[in-house]
Short mmCIF file of C-alpha atoms in Angstrom, two decimals:
data_model
loop_
_atom_site.label_atom_id
_atom_site.label_comp_id
_atom_site.label_asym_id
_atom_site.label_seq_id
_atom_site.Cartn_x
_atom_site.Cartn_y
_atom_site.Cartn_z
CA MET A 1 140.33 -106.35 -13.31
CA LYS A 2 137.61 -103.81 -14.09
CA LYS A 3 134.87 -105.10 -16.44
CA ILE A 4 133.61 -103.13 -19.43
CA GLY A 5 130.55 -104.30 -21.43
CA ILE A 6 130.23 -103.35 -25.05
CA VAL A 7 126.76 -103.14 -26.65
CA THR A 8 126.78 -103.24 -30.44
CA TYR A 9 125.63 -105.44 -33.30
CA ILE A 10 126.59 -109.04 -32.69
CA LYS A 11 126.57 -112.41 -34.41
CA ASN A 12 125.56 -111.05 -37.81
CA TYR A 13 127.12 -111.67 -41.16
CA ASN A 14 128.24 -108.13 -42.08
CA TYR A 15 132.01 -107.60 -42.38
CA GLY A 16 131.92 -104.04 -41.13
CA SER A 17 129.79 -104.84 -38.10
CA ALA A 18 131.83 -107.83 -37.08
CA LEU A 19 135.21 -106.08 -37.48
CA GLN A 20 134.29 -102.87 -35.66
CA ALA A 21 132.93 -104.90 -32.69
CA TYR A 22 136.15 -106.95 -32.55
CA ALA A 23 138.33 -103.83 -32.85
CA LEU A 24 136.62 -102.02 -29.98
CA GLN A 25 136.80 -105.14 -27.83
CA GLU A 26 140.55 -105.40 -28.43
CA ALA A 27 141.23 -101.66 -28.01
CA ILE A 28 139.63 -101.67 -24.57
CA ALA A 29 141.24 -104.95 -23.55
CA GLY A 30 144.60 -103.55 -24.56
CA ARG A 31 144.29 -100.95 -21.73
CA GLY A 32 143.94 -103.71 -19.13
CA TYR A 33 140.16 -104.06 -18.88
CA ASP A 34 138.11 -107.18 -19.08
CA SER A 35 136.11 -106.13 -22.16
CA ARG A 36 133.18 -108.28 -23.32
CA LEU A 37 130.51 -107.93 -25.89
CA ILE A 38 127.02 -108.08 -24.35
CA ASP A 39 125.20 -111.13 -25.71
CA TYR A 40 121.61 -109.95 -25.84
CA LEU A 41 120.36 -112.47 -28.34
CA ASP A 42 120.04 -115.53 -26.11
CA MET A 43 116.40 -115.45 -25.07
CA GLY A 44 116.99 -118.37 -22.74
CA LYS A 45 118.31 -115.74 -20.33
CA PRO A 46 115.58 -113.86 -18.42
CA TRP A 47 117.46 -110.55 -18.47
CA ASN A 48 117.60 -110.60 -22.26
CA VAL A 49 113.84 -111.23 -22.33
CA ARG A 50 113.21 -108.21 -20.05
CA VAL A 51 115.40 -105.91 -22.16
CA GLN A 52 113.91 -107.13 -25.47
CA ARG A 53 110.43 -106.34 -24.15
CA ARG A 54 111.48 -102.71 -23.63
CA VAL A 55 113.00 -102.62 -27.10
CA VAL A 56 109.81 -103.89 -28.67
CA LEU A 57 107.71 -101.47 -26.62
CA ASN A 58 109.71 -98.54 -27.88
CA ARG A 59 109.28 -99.77 -31.47
CA LEU A 60 105.53 -100.20 -31.03
CA MET A 61 105.14 -96.75 -29.55
CA GLY A 62 107.22 -95.30 -32.43
CA ALA A 63 105.16 -97.17 -34.96
CA LEU A 64 101.96 -95.64 -33.53
CA HIS A 65 103.39 -92.19 -34.15
CA ALA A 66 104.77 -93.02 -37.62
CA PRO A 67 102.87 -95.98 -39.02
CA SER A 68 103.79 -95.30 -42.74
CA ALA A 69 107.50 -95.13 -41.90
CA ALA A 70 107.30 -98.36 -39.85
CA LEU A 71 105.44 -100.14 -42.67
CA LYS A 72 108.04 -98.89 -45.29
CA LEU A 73 110.87 -100.37 -43.19
CA GLU A 74 109.05 -103.61 -42.67
CA ARG A 75 108.62 -104.01 -46.44
CA ALA A 76 112.29 -103.26 -47.01
CA LYS A 77 113.45 -106.17 -44.86
CA GLY A 78 115.22 -109.04 -46.54
CA GLY A 79 117.79 -108.57 -49.30
CA ALA A 80 120.79 -110.73 -50.16
CA VAL A 81 121.15 -113.90 -48.08
CA PRO A 82 124.66 -115.00 -46.96
CA SER A 83 125.74 -118.39 -48.09
CA LYS A 84 126.09 -121.30 -45.69
CA GLU A 85 129.86 -121.27 -46.16
CA LYS A 86 130.05 -117.58 -45.32
CA ARG A 87 127.95 -118.02 -42.17
CA GLU A 88 130.19 -120.85 -41.12
CA ARG A 89 133.31 -118.78 -41.51
CA PHE A 90 131.79 -115.87 -39.59
CA ASP A 91 130.78 -118.28 -36.80
CA VAL A 92 134.35 -119.53 -36.55
CA PHE A 93 135.59 -115.92 -36.37
CA TYR A 94 133.20 -115.11 -33.61
CA GLY A 95 134.05 -118.30 -31.67
CA GLU A 96 137.80 -117.66 -31.89
CA ASN A 97 137.91 -113.88 -31.34
CA ILE A 98 134.89 -112.49 -29.47
CA LYS A 99 134.41 -112.64 -25.71
CA TYR A 100 130.75 -112.54 -24.81
CA SER A 101 129.13 -111.75 -21.54
CA VAL A 102 127.89 -114.71 -19.50
CA ASP A 103 126.26 -112.90 -16.63
CA ASP A 104 123.27 -110.64 -16.04
CA TYR A 105 124.57 -107.36 -17.44
CA THR A 106 121.52 -105.49 -16.05
CA GLU A 107 122.69 -106.13 -12.47
CA LYS A 108 124.24 -103.08 -10.87
CA SER A 109 127.48 -104.79 -9.98
CA ALA A 110 127.96 -106.79 -13.27
CA TYR A 111 130.01 -104.16 -15.14
CA ASP A 112 131.95 -101.12 -14.13
CA ALA A 113 131.01 -99.29 -17.35
CA LEU A 114 128.93 -99.98 -20.47
CA VAL A 115 129.91 -98.73 -23.89
CA CYS A 116 127.57 -98.52 -26.90
CA GLY A 117 128.92 -98.30 -30.37
CA SER A 118 130.14 -98.22 -32.95
CA ASP A 119 128.21 -98.68 -36.24
CA GLN A 120 124.63 -97.50 -36.81
CA VAL A 121 123.32 -98.62 -33.39
CA TRP A 122 121.61 -95.25 -33.07
CA SER A 123 119.85 -95.47 -36.37
CA LEU A 124 117.13 -92.82 -36.55
CA ALA A 125 115.32 -94.28 -39.54
CA VAL A 126 113.30 -96.66 -37.42
CA PRO A 127 110.35 -95.14 -35.43
CA GLY A 128 111.14 -95.70 -31.76
CA LEU A 129 114.78 -95.55 -30.57
CA ASN A 130 116.49 -98.81 -29.59
CA TRP A 131 116.14 -98.98 -25.82
CA ARG A 132 119.09 -101.44 -25.59
CA PHE A 133 121.58 -99.54 -27.70
CA PHE A 134 121.00 -96.39 -25.65
CA LEU A 135 121.99 -98.40 -22.55
CA ARG A 136 118.74 -97.74 -20.80
CA PHE A 137 119.15 -100.95 -18.73
CA THR A 138 121.99 -99.48 -16.65
CA SER A 139 122.47 -96.28 -14.62
CA ALA A 140 123.26 -93.06 -16.42
CA GLY A 141 126.59 -92.76 -14.69
CA LYS A 142 127.90 -95.89 -16.35
CA ARG A 143 126.82 -95.03 -19.91
CA VAL A 144 129.55 -94.22 -22.44
CA ALA A 145 128.90 -93.77 -26.17
CA TYR A 146 131.83 -94.46 -28.42
CA ALA A 147 131.40 -93.58 -32.09
CA PRO A 148 127.80 -94.52 -32.65
CA SER A 149 126.25 -93.48 -35.97
CA PHE A 150 122.78 -92.12 -36.48
CA GLY A 151 122.98 -93.38 -40.07
CA THR A 152 121.57 -90.16 -41.44
CA SER A 153 121.81 -86.36 -41.15
CA ILE A 154 118.09 -85.79 -40.35
CA VAL A 155 116.16 -86.50 -37.15
CA PRO A 156 112.71 -87.72 -38.02
CA ARG A 157 109.95 -85.97 -36.08
CA TRP A 158 108.86 -89.21 -34.41
CA ASN A 159 112.21 -89.67 -32.67
CA ARG A 160 113.07 -86.11 -31.67
CA ARG A 161 111.69 -85.97 -28.15
CA LEU A 162 113.03 -89.30 -27.11
CA LEU A 163 116.42 -88.65 -28.62
CA GLU A 164 116.88 -85.53 -26.55
CA LYS A 165 116.11 -87.44 -23.35
CA TYR A 166 118.30 -90.36 -24.14
CA LEU A 167 121.36 -88.32 -25.13
CA ARG A 168 121.21 -86.12 -22.04
CA GLU A 169 121.20 -89.22 -19.77
CA PHE A 170 124.72 -90.38 -20.74
CA ALA A 171 127.88 -89.90 -18.68
CA TYR A 172 129.99 -89.40 -21.83
CA VAL A 173 128.94 -89.11 -25.52
CA SER A 174 130.88 -89.16 -28.68
CA VAL A 175 129.72 -89.83 -32.27
CA ARG A 176 131.26 -91.12 -35.49
CA GLU A 177 130.21 -88.45 -37.95
CA LEU A 178 130.25 -84.68 -38.18
CA SER A 179 126.50 -84.86 -38.99
CA GLY A 180 126.05 -86.80 -35.74
CA ALA A 181 127.72 -84.00 -33.76
CA ARG A 182 125.26 -81.55 -35.33
CA ILE A 183 122.37 -83.82 -34.42
CA ALA A 184 123.51 -84.04 -30.75
CA ARG A 185 123.83 -80.26 -30.57
CA ASP A 186 120.50 -79.52 -32.22
CA ALA A 187 118.55 -82.26 -30.49
CA ALA A 188 120.00 -82.07 -26.97
CA GLY A 189 122.24 -79.03 -26.79
CA LEU A 190 125.34 -81.26 -26.39
CA ASP A 191 128.73 -80.43 -27.87
CA VAL A 192 130.20 -83.90 -28.44
CA PRO A 193 133.49 -85.02 -29.98
CA VAL A 194 133.65 -86.85 -33.34
CA VAL A 195 135.86 -89.93 -33.00
CA LEU A 196 137.18 -92.63 -35.21
CA ASP A 197 135.38 -95.89 -36.02
CA PRO A 198 137.03 -98.77 -34.08
CA VAL A 199 138.59 -100.26 -37.23
CA LEU A 200 140.51 -96.97 -37.68
CA LEU A 201 141.07 -96.56 -33.95
CA VAL A 202 143.21 -99.71 -33.70
CA GLY A 203 145.16 -98.77 -36.81
CA LYS A 204 146.93 -100.44 -39.68
CA SER A 205 149.49 -102.27 -37.56
CA PHE A 206 146.77 -104.06 -35.59
CA TRP A 207 145.12 -105.42 -38.73
CA GLU A 208 148.47 -106.49 -40.23
CA SER A 209 149.09 -108.53 -37.00
CA VAL A 210 145.82 -110.40 -37.09
CA ALA A 211 145.06 -110.63 -40.86
CA PRO A 212 147.92 -111.97 -43.05
CA HIS A 213 148.68 -109.73 -45.94
CA GLN A 214 148.00 -111.06 -49.44
CA GLU A 215 149.14 -109.43 -52.70
CA GLY A 216 147.21 -109.75 -55.88
CA ASP A 217 146.35 -108.08 -59.18
CA TYR A 218 142.63 -107.66 -58.68
CA ILE A 219 139.89 -105.14 -58.01
CA ALA A 220 138.01 -105.94 -54.79
CA CYS A 221 134.32 -105.11 -54.96
CA TYR A 222 132.14 -104.96 -51.83
CA PHE A 223 128.54 -103.73 -52.02
CA LEU A 224 125.78 -103.75 -49.46
CA SER A 225 123.06 -102.44 -51.80
CA ASP A 226 122.29 -103.09 -55.45
CA GLU A 227 125.61 -103.25 -57.34
CA ALA A 228 124.04 -102.74 -60.78
CA GLY A 229 125.00 -99.10 -60.99
CA ALA A 230 128.69 -99.91 -60.43
CA ILE A 231 129.16 -102.67 -63.00
CA GLY A 232 129.99 -100.39 -65.88
CA ARG A 233 132.71 -98.63 -63.90
CA VAL A 234 134.10 -101.89 -62.63
CA LYS A 235 134.32 -103.34 -66.12
CA ALA A 236 136.04 -100.13 -67.38
CA LEU A 237 138.56 -100.22 -64.55
CA SER A 238 139.28 -103.91 -65.17
CA ARG A 239 140.04 -103.24 -68.83
CA ALA A 240 142.10 -100.03 -68.19
CA LEU A 241 144.16 -101.50 -65.37
CA GLY A 242 144.41 -105.06 -66.70
CA LEU A 243 143.03 -106.44 -63.44
CA SER A 244 140.69 -109.31 -62.61
CA VAL A 245 137.64 -108.62 -60.43
CA LEU A 246 136.78 -110.36 -57.10
CA TRP A 247 133.39 -109.78 -55.48
CA PHE A 248 132.93 -109.93 -51.69
CA GLY A 249 129.87 -109.91 -49.47
CA ASP A 250 126.47 -111.24 -50.58
CA ARG A 251 126.10 -109.32 -53.84
CA ALA A 252 127.63 -109.93 -57.29
CA PRO A 253 126.47 -109.55 -60.86
CA ALA A 254 124.87 -112.39 -62.75
CA GLY A 255 127.51 -114.99 -63.61
CA GLU A 256 129.77 -113.97 -60.73
CA VAL A 257 130.11 -115.76 -57.43
CA PRO A 258 131.07 -113.82 -54.28
CA GLN A 259 134.27 -114.94 -52.54
CA THR A 260 133.52 -117.00 -49.47
CA VAL A 261 135.73 -115.54 -46.78
CA GLY A 262 135.57 -114.74 -43.11
CA PRO A 263 136.06 -111.29 -41.60
CA LEU A 264 139.88 -111.43 -41.21
CA ASP A 265 140.33 -112.91 -44.68
CA PHE A 266 138.20 -110.05 -45.96
CA VAL A 267 140.65 -107.62 -44.36
CA SER A 268 143.54 -109.46 -45.98
CA ALA A 269 141.78 -109.28 -49.39
CA LEU A 270 141.32 -105.51 -49.11
CA SER A 271 144.94 -105.05 -48.03
CA GLY A 272 146.18 -106.91 -51.10
CA ALA A 273 143.81 -105.42 -53.66
CA SER A 274 145.14 -103.11 -56.42
CA TYR A 275 141.82 -101.12 -56.38
CA VAL A 276 138.61 -101.16 -54.31
CA CYS A 277 135.07 -100.49 -55.42
CA THR A 278 132.43 -100.22 -52.62
CA ASP A 279 129.37 -98.52 -51.24
CA SER A 280 130.33 -99.46 -47.66
CA PHE A 281 131.59 -97.17 -44.94
CA HIS A 282 134.00 -99.81 -43.69
CA GLY A 283 135.01 -100.62 -47.24
CA ALA A 284 136.05 -96.99 -47.60
CA ALA A 285 137.70 -96.96 -44.15
CA PHE A 286 139.88 -99.99 -44.81
CA SER A 287 140.81 -98.55 -48.24
CA LEU A 288 142.08 -95.42 -46.57
CA LEU A 289 143.87 -97.47 -43.87
CA PHE A 290 145.67 -99.61 -46.45
CA GLU A 291 146.32 -96.66 -48.75
CA LYS A 292 144.39 -98.01 -51.80
CA ASP A 293 143.00 -96.15 -54.73
CA PHE A 294 139.28 -96.71 -54.62
CA SER A 295 135.80 -95.61 -55.73
CA VAL A 296 132.85 -95.15 -53.39
CA PHE A 297 129.39 -95.55 -54.94
CA ASP A 298 126.08 -94.16 -53.71
CA ARG A 299 124.17 -96.51 -51.41
CA ASN A 300 120.82 -97.56 -52.92
CA TYR A 301 118.70 -98.11 -49.88
CA GLU A 302 115.11 -96.96 -50.63
CA HIS A 303 114.15 -97.16 -46.95
CA ASN A 304 117.07 -95.05 -45.60
CA ARG A 305 118.26 -92.21 -47.75
CA GLY A 306 121.15 -89.93 -46.72
CA GLN A 307 123.61 -92.74 -45.87
CA SER A 308 126.32 -90.97 -47.89
CA THR A 309 126.75 -88.49 -45.04
CA ARG A 310 128.71 -91.20 -43.19
CA ILE A 311 131.32 -91.42 -45.86
CA ASP A 312 131.30 -87.65 -46.54
CA SER A 313 132.18 -87.19 -42.92
CA LEU A 314 135.04 -89.73 -43.06
CA PHE A 315 136.55 -88.00 -46.07
CA GLU A 316 136.19 -84.54 -44.46
CA LEU A 317 137.79 -85.71 -41.18
CA CYS A 318 140.68 -87.34 -43.03
CA GLY A 319 141.16 -84.45 -45.44
CA VAL A 320 140.37 -86.50 -48.56
CA LYS A 321 139.20 -84.39 -51.46
CA THR A 322 136.93 -86.01 -54.02
CA GLU A 323 134.74 -85.02 -56.95
CA LYS A 324 131.39 -86.56 -57.62
CA VAL A 325 131.35 -88.42 -60.95
CA GLU A 326 127.86 -89.69 -61.79
CA ASN A 327 126.97 -92.04 -58.92
CA ARG A 328 130.40 -92.29 -57.36
CA ARG A 329 133.46 -90.52 -55.88
CA ASP A 330 136.90 -91.68 -57.05
CA VAL A 331 139.79 -91.46 -54.58
CA VAL A 332 142.95 -91.76 -56.66
CA SER A 333 146.42 -90.12 -56.48
CA TRP A 334 145.58 -88.92 -52.96
CA ASP A 335 148.09 -87.59 -50.42
CA ARG A 336 148.62 -90.68 -48.36
CA ALA A 337 151.16 -89.13 -45.99
CA ALA A 338 148.81 -86.20 -45.16
CA VAL A 339 145.87 -88.51 -44.52
CA GLU A 340 147.94 -90.81 -42.28
CA LYS A 341 149.04 -87.75 -40.31
CA ARG A 342 145.46 -86.62 -39.95
CA LEU A 343 144.41 -90.15 -38.88
CA GLY A 344 147.16 -90.23 -36.28
CA ARG A 345 145.92 -87.00 -34.70
CA LEU A 346 142.32 -88.28 -34.71
CA ARG A 347 143.46 -91.57 -33.22
CA ASP A 348 145.09 -89.77 -30.32
CA GLU A 349 141.99 -87.65 -29.75
CA SER A 350 139.73 -90.71 -29.93
CA GLU A 351 141.88 -92.60 -27.42
CA ARG A 352 141.83 -89.68 -25.01
CA PHE A 353 138.04 -89.62 -25.14
CA LEU A 354 137.43 -93.37 -24.84
CA PHE A 355 139.96 -94.15 -22.12
CA GLY A 356 139.48 -90.88 -20.27
CA SER A 357 135.75 -91.51 -20.16
CA LEU A 358 136.20 -95.11 -19.02
CA LYS A 359 138.64 -94.15 -16.28
CA ALA A 360 136.34 -91.39 -15.07
CA VAL A 361 133.34 -93.81 -14.86
CA VAL A 362 135.30 -96.64 -13.27
CA ASP A 363 136.86 -94.33 -10.67
CA ILE A 364 133.42 -93.11 -9.64
CA VAL A 365 131.96 -96.59 -9.52
CA SER A 366 134.87 -97.76 -7.40
CA GLU A 367 134.41 -95.05 -4.74
#
């Protein structure tokens, strides 16, 4: 069985990150590959130490070129801390569902192909690109990028030259956003396809098979940045619709306690909600997948503006029309059949890219 390594965010406590990693693992495994997430966090392994040194070196070189940007990002670290119960539930999810690498993935014969993505693994906000997430530890012929996000629509000056080099040294490249395709074209002269995030790639039926559906009369709220700007709208919706409000994640207004659930229970909660309020890309993605009415609020990250381009791209790809109302976009009374049809076509195109790329790489490696 051919081995495919996946390099993405691992072992964190963010619902979207955990679920997209799981979805990509399962999508690739479903085609008969031995797919594993690369465990790069165990510094007891010498190969992880070597790779981490290169990551740090890139960051240091980037910080020398853009010290004020690096300092701003350093000051922005922190934020809401997940509860002990939430961490425990995530750890159980990872233990039961994720297959990690156990060998030296930097060895030439360890994996037949390496895939980076999805999520914001190619974030351009940080000075110095992430050496690991651009798969620099393996040969160019084995590198496949599936749906990575740059997290913004602008390439900062300090990352332009290195980005061109790194993008050109991939066997196959795709991106998650339309703005990402423009960046690849402008930075490296590459015309790359825009593909679905893994949670949309596997589709509604997959999530229904692994996350039991729950029905309830409630508004599900999931925010990654300050939720203060959404409270008025949430209260108004609660009164107008006669619904209770449940908060998920690590943020909730004073007097409210976030629900303590693992990743699959989070999917169940969104599938059963009557309405969803979020500032999260994956919150919006699951709302579309489960055909919910929902509101998407502006993300309030001081250190990384322009994050709304990710959700703008999702809406444009899916043919969802919205109007901006103050700090949000409401998606109500939308054409669910038309969006599902569009998602089906995008799913077919995404599968052709992913599995066509893997087959081409594996065939060459096997020669």
